[in-house]
PDB file of C-alpha atoms in Angstrom:
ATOM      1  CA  UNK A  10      27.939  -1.102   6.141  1.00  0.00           C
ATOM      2  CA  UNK A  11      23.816  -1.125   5.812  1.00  0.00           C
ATOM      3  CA  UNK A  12      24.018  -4.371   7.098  1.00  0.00           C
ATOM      4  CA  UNK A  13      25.911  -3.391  10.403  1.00  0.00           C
ATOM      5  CA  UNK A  14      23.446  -0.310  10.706  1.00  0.00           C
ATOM      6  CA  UNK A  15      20.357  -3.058  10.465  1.00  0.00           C
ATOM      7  CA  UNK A  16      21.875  -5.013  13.396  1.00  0.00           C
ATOM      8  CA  UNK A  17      22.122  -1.849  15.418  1.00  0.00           C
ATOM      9  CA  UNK A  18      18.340  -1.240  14.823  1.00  0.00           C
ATOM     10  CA  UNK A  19      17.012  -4.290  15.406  1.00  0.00           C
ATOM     11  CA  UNK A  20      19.220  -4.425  18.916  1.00  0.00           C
ATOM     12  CA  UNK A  21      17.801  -0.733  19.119  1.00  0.00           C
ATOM     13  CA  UNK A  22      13.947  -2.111  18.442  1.00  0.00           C
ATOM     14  CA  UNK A  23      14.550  -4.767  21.093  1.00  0.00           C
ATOM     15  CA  UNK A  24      16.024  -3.216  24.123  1.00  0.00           C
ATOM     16  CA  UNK A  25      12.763  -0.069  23.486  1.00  0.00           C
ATOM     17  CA  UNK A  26      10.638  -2.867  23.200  1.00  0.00           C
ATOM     18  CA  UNK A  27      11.669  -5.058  26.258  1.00  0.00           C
ATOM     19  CA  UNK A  28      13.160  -2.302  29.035  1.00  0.00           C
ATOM     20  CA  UNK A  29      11.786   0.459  30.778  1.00  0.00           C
ATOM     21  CA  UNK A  30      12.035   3.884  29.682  1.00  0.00           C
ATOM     22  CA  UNK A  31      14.917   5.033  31.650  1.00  0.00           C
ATOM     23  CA  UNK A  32      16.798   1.887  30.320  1.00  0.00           C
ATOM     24  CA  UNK A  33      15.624   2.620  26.774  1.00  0.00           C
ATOM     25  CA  UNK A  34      16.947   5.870  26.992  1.00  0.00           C
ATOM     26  CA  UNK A  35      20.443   4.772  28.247  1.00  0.00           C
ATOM     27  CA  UNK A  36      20.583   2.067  25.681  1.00  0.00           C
ATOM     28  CA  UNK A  37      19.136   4.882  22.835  1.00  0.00           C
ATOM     29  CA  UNK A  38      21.793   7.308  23.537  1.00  0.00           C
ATOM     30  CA  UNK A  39      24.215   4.790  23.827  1.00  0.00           C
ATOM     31  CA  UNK A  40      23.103   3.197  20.596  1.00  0.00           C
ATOM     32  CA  UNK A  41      23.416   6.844  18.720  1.00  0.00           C
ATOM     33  CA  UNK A  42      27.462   7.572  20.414  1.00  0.00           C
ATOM     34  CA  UNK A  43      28.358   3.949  18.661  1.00  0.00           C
ATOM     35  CA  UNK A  44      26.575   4.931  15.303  1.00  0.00           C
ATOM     36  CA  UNK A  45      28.057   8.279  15.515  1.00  0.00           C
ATOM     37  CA  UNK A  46      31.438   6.514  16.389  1.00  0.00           C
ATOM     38  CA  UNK A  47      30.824   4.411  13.048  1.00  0.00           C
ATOM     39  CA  UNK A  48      29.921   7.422  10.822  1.00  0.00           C
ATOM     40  CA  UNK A  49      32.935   9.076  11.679  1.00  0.00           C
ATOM     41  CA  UNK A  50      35.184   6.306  10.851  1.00  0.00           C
ATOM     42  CA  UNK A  51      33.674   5.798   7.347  1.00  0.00           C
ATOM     43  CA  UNK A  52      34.238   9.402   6.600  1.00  0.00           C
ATOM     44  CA  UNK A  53      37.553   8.917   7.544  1.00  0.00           C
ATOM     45  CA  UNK A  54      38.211   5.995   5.517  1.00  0.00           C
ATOM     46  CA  UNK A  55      36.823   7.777   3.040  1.00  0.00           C
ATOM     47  CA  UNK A  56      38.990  11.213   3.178  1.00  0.00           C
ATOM     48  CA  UNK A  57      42.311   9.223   3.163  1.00  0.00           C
ATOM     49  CA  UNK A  58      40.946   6.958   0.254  1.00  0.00           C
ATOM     50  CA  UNK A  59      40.171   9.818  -1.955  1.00  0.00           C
TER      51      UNK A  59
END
């Protein structure tokens, strides 16, 4: 899970380092949807589990 976050970052580091703003921001909000996306499977996983 951490480790699947840490690729997200570093692809999240990269694009604000090497596009413009408008791109970063495109790529940032997309970036946040997936995460959010992610989060909200794991707490699903985690309600049926318990």
């Amino acid at each position: 899970i951490n480790t699947n976050f840490q690729i997200l970052y570093l692809l999240h580091e990269y694009h604000k380092n090497t596009t413009s703003n408008l791109q970063y921001v495109r790529n940032r909000n997309t970036m946040y949807l997936f995460t959010n996306k992610y989060h909200t499977l794991i707490y699903k996983k985690q309600y049926k589990s318990s």
